[in-house]
PDB file of C-alpha atoms in Angstrom:
ATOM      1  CA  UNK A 657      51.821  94.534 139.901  1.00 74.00           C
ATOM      2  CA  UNK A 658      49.175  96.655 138.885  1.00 96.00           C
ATOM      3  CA  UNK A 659      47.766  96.022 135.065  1.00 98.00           C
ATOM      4  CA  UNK A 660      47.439  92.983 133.533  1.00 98.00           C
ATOM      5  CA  UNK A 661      46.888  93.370 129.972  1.00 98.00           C
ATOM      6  CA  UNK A 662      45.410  89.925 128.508  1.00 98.00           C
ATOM      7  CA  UNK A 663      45.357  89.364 124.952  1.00 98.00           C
ATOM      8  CA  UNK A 664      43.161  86.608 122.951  1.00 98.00           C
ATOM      9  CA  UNK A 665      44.612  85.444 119.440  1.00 97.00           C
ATOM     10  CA  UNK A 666      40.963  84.035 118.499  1.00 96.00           C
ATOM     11  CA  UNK A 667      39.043  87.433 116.679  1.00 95.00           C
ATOM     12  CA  UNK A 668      35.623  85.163 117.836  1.00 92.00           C
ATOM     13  CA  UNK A 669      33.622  86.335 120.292  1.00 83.00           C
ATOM     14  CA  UNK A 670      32.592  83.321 122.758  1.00 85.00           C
ATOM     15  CA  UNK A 671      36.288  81.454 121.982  1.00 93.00           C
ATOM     16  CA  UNK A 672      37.588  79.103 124.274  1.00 95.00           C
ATOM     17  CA  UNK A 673      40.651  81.690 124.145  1.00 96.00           C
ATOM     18  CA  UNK A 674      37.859  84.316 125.561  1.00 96.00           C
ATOM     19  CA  UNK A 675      36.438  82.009 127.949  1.00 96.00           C
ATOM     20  CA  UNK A 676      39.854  81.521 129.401  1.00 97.00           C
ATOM     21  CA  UNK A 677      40.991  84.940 129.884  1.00 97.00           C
ATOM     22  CA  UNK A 678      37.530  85.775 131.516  1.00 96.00           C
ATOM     23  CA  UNK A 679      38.207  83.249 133.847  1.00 96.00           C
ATOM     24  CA  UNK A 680      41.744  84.092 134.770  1.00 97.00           C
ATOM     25  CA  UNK A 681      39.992  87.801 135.440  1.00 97.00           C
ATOM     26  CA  UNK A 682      38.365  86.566 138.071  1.00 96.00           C
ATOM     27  CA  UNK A 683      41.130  85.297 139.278  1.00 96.00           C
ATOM     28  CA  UNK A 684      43.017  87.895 139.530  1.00 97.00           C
ATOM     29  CA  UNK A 685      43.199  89.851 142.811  1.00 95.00           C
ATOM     30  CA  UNK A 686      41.790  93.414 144.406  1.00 95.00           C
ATOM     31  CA  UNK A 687      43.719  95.996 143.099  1.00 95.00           C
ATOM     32  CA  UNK A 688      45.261  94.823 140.208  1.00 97.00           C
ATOM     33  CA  UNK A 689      43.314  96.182 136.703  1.00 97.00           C
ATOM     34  CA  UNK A 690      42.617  93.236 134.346  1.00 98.00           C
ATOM     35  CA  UNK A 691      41.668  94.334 130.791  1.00 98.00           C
ATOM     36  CA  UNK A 692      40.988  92.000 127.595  1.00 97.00           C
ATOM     37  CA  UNK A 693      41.940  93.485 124.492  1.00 97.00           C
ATOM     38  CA  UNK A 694      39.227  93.904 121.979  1.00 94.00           C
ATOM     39  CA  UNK A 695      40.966  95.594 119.067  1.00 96.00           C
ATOM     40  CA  UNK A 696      43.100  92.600 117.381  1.00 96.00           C
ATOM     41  CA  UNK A 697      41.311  93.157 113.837  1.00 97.00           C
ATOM     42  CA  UNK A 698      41.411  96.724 114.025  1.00 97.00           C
ATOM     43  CA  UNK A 699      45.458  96.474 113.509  1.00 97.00           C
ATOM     44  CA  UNK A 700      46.328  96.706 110.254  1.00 97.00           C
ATOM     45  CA  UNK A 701      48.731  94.638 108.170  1.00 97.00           C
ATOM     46  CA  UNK A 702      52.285  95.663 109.625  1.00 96.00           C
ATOM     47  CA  UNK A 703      54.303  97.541 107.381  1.00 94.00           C
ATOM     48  CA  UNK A 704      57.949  99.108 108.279  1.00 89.00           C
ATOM     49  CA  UNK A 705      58.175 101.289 105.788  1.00 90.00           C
ATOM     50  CA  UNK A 706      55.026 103.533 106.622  1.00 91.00           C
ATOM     51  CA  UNK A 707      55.739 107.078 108.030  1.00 89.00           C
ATOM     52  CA  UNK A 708      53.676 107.008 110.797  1.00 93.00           C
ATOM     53  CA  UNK A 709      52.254 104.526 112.715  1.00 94.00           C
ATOM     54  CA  UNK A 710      48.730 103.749 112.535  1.00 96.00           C
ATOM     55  CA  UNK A 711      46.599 104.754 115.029  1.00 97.00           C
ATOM     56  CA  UNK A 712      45.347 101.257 116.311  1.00 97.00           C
ATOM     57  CA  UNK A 713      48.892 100.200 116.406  1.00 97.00           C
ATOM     58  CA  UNK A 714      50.113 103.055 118.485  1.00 96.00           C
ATOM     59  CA  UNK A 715      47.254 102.215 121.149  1.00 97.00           C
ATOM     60  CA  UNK A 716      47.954  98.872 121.253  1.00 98.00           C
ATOM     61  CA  UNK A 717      51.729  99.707 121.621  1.00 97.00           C
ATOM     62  CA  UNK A 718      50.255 101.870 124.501  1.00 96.00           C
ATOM     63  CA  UNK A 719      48.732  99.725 126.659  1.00 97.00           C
ATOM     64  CA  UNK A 720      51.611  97.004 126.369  1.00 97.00           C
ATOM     65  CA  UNK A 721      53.838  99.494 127.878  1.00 96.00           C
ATOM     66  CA  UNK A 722      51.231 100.524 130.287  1.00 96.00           C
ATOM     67  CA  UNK A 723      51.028  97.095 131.315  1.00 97.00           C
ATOM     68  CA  UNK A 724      53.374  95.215 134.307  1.00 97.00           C
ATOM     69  CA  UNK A 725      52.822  91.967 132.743  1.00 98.00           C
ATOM     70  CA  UNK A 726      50.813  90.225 129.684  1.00 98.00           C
ATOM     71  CA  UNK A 727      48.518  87.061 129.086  1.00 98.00           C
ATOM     72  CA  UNK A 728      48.380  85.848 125.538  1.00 98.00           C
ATOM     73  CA  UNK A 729      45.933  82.844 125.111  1.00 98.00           C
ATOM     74  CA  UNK A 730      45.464  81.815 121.634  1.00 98.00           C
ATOM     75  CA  UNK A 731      44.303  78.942 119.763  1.00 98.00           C
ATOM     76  CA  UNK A 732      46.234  77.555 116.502  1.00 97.00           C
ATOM     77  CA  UNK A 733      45.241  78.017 113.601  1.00 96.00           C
ATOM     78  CA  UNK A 734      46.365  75.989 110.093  1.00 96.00           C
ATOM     79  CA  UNK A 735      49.301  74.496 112.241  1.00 96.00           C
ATOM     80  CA  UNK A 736      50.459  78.091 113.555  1.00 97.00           C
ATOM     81  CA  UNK A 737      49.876  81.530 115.135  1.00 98.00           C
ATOM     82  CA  UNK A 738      46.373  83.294 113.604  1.00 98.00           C
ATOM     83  CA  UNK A 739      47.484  85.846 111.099  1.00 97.00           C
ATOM     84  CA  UNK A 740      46.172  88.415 113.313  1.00 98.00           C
ATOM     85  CA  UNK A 741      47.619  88.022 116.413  1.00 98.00           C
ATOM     86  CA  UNK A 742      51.258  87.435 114.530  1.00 98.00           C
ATOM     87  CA  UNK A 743      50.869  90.649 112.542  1.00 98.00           C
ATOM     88  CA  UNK A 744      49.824  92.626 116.136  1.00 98.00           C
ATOM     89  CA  UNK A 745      53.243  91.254 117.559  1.00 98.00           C
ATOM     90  CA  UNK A 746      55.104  91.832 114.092  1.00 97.00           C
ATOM     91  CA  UNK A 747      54.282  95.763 114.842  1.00 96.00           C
ATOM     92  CA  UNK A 748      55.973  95.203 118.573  1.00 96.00           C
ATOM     93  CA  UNK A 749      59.865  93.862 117.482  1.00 94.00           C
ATOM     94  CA  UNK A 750      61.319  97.496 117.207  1.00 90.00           C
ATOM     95  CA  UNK A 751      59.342  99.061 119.912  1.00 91.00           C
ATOM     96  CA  UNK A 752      60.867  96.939 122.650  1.00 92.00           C
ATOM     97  CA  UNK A 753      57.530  97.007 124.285  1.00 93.00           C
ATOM     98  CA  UNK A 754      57.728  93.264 125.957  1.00 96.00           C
ATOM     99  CA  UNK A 755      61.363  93.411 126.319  1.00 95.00           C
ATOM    100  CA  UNK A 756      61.876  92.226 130.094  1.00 95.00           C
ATOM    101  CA  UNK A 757      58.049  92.120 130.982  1.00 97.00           C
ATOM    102  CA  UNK A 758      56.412  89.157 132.692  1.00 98.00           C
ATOM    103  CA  UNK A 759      54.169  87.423 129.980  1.00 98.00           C
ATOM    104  CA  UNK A 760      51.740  84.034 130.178  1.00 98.00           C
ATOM    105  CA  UNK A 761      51.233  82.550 127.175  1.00 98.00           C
ATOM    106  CA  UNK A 762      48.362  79.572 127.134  1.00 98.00           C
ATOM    107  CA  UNK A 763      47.486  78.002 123.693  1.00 98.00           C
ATOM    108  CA  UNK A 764      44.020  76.973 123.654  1.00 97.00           C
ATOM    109  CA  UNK A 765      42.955  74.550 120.712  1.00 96.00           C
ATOM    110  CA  UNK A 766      42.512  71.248 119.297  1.00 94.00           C
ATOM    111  CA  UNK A 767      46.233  70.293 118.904  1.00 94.00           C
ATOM    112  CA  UNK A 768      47.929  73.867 119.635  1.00 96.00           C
ATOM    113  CA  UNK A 769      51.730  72.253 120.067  1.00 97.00           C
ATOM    114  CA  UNK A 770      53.046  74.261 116.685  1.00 98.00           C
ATOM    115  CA  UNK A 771      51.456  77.581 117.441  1.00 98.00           C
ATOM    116  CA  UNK A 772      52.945  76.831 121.238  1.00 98.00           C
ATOM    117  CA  UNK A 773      56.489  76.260 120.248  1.00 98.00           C
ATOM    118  CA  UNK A 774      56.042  78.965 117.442  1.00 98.00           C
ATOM    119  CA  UNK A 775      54.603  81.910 120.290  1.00 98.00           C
ATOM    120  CA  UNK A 776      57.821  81.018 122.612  1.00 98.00           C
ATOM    121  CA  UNK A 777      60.181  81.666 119.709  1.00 98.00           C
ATOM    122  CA  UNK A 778      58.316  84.910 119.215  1.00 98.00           C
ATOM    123  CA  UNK A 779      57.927  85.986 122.541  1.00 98.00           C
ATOM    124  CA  UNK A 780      61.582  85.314 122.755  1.00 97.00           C
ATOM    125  CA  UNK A 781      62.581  87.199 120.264  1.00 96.00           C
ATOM    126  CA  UNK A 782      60.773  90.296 121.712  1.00 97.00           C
ATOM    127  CA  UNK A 783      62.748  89.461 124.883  1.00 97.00           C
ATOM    128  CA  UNK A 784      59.956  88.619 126.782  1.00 97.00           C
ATOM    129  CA  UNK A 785      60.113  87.297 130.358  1.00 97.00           C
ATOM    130  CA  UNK A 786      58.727  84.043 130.126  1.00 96.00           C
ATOM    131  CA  UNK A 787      58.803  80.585 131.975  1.00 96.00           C
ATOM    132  CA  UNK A 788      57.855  77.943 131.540  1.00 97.00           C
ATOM    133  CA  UNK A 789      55.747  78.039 134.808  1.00 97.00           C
ATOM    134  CA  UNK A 790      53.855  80.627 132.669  1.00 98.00           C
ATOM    135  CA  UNK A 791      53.066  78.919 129.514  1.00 98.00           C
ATOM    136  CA  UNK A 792      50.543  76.340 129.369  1.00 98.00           C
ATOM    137  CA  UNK A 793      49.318  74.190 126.402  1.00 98.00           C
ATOM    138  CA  UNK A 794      45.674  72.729 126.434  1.00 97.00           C
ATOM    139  CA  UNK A 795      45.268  70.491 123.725  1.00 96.00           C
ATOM    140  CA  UNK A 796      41.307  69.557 123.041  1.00 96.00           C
ATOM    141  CA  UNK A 797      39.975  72.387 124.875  1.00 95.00           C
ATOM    142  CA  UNK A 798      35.942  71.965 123.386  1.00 92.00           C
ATOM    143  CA  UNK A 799      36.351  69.415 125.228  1.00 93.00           C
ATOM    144  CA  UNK A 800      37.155  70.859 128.361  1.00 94.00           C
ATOM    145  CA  UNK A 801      34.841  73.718 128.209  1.00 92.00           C
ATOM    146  CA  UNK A 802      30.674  73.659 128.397  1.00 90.00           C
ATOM    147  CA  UNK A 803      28.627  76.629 128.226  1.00 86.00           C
ATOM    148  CA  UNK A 804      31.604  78.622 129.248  1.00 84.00           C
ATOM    149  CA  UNK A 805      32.367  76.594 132.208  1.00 88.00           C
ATOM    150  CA  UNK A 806      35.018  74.429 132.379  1.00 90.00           C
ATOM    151  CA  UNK A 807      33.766  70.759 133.418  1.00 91.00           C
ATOM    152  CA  UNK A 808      37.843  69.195 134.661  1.00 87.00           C
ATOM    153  CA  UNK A 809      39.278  71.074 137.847  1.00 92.00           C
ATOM    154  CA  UNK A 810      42.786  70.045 136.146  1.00 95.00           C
ATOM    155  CA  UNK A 811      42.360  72.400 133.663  1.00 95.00           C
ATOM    156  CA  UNK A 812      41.359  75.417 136.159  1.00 95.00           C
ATOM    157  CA  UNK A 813      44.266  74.037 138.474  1.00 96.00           C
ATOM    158  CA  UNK A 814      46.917  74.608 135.870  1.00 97.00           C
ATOM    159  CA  UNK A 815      45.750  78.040 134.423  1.00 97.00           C
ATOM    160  CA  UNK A 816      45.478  78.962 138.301  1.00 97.00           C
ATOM    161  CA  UNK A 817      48.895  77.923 138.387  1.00 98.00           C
ATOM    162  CA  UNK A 818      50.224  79.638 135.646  1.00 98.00           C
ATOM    163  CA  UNK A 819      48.302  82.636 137.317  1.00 98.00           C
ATOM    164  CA  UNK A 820      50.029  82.630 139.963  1.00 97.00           C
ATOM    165  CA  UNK A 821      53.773  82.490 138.648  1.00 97.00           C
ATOM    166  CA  UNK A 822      53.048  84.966 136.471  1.00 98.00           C
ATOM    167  CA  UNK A 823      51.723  87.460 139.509  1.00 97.00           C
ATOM    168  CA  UNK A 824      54.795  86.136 141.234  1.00 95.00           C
ATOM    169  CA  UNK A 825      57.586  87.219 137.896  1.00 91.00           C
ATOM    170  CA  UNK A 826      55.987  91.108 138.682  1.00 70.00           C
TER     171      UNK A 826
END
């Protein structure tokens, strides 16, 4: 495995879902190139019918299929998956970009158990390789995380864990 692409379904700067994936980059060993995506609201609202694809889209497209696996943490939002990271994966079904690729998915948030379930039916649909050794669900995570630290080793345990299956499914 050489490129992990890690994606965060919060568009705030400082989220939990940030604070997570900057954790599991320093995590991740020598070697292998870790990169956060930072363009979620540049995507534009997916649309089949348009001609060509829009430029954000195509390099986000891009660096999925660059990528030998892919870490989604997101939080939920209104009892589901924020509008933005759905649409992002809505412009992935006919590109086959995740089909067969190793993916993590952790869901970050106060409850988070509907955007969960909701994220495995749509990574499943894009046929991608998930487990459930990689998906994680941490429900209450403010409460978990202080000044960007987290302040419970069971927390860093289990996102070390899912770490580590996922490097393993490469």
């Amino acid at each position: 495995m050489k490129k992990i692409f890690a994606i965060s379904g919060s568009l705030r700067a400082g989220s939990s879902n940030h604070t997570i994936l900057e954790f599991l980059g320093r995590l991740v060993p020598n070697g292998i190139n870790y990169s956060v995506y930072d363009g979620l609201s540049t995507i534009p609202a997916f649309d089949p019918g348009l001609d060509n694809t829009p430029e954000p889209v195509v390099q986000f497209l891009q660096k999925i299929a660059r990528a030998d696996a892919i870490i989604i943490c997101t939080p939920e939002y209104a009892f589901g998956v924020p509008g933005a990271l759905k649409n992002a994966l809505d412009w992935t079904v006919s590109s086959g970009s995740f089909s067969g690729k190793p993916v993590a998915l952790i869901t970050a948030s106060t409850g988070g158990e509907n955007a969960h379930e909701a994220m495995i039916k749509i990574l499943g649909a894009l046929n991608a390789k998930l487990s459930p050794e990689t998906t994680l669900l941490i429900s209450f995570i403010r409460t978990k995380i202080v000044n960007g630290n987290f302040i419970e080793k069971e927390t860093e345990e289990k996102l070390q864990k899912v770490l580590k299956h996922l490097l393993a499914s490469g």
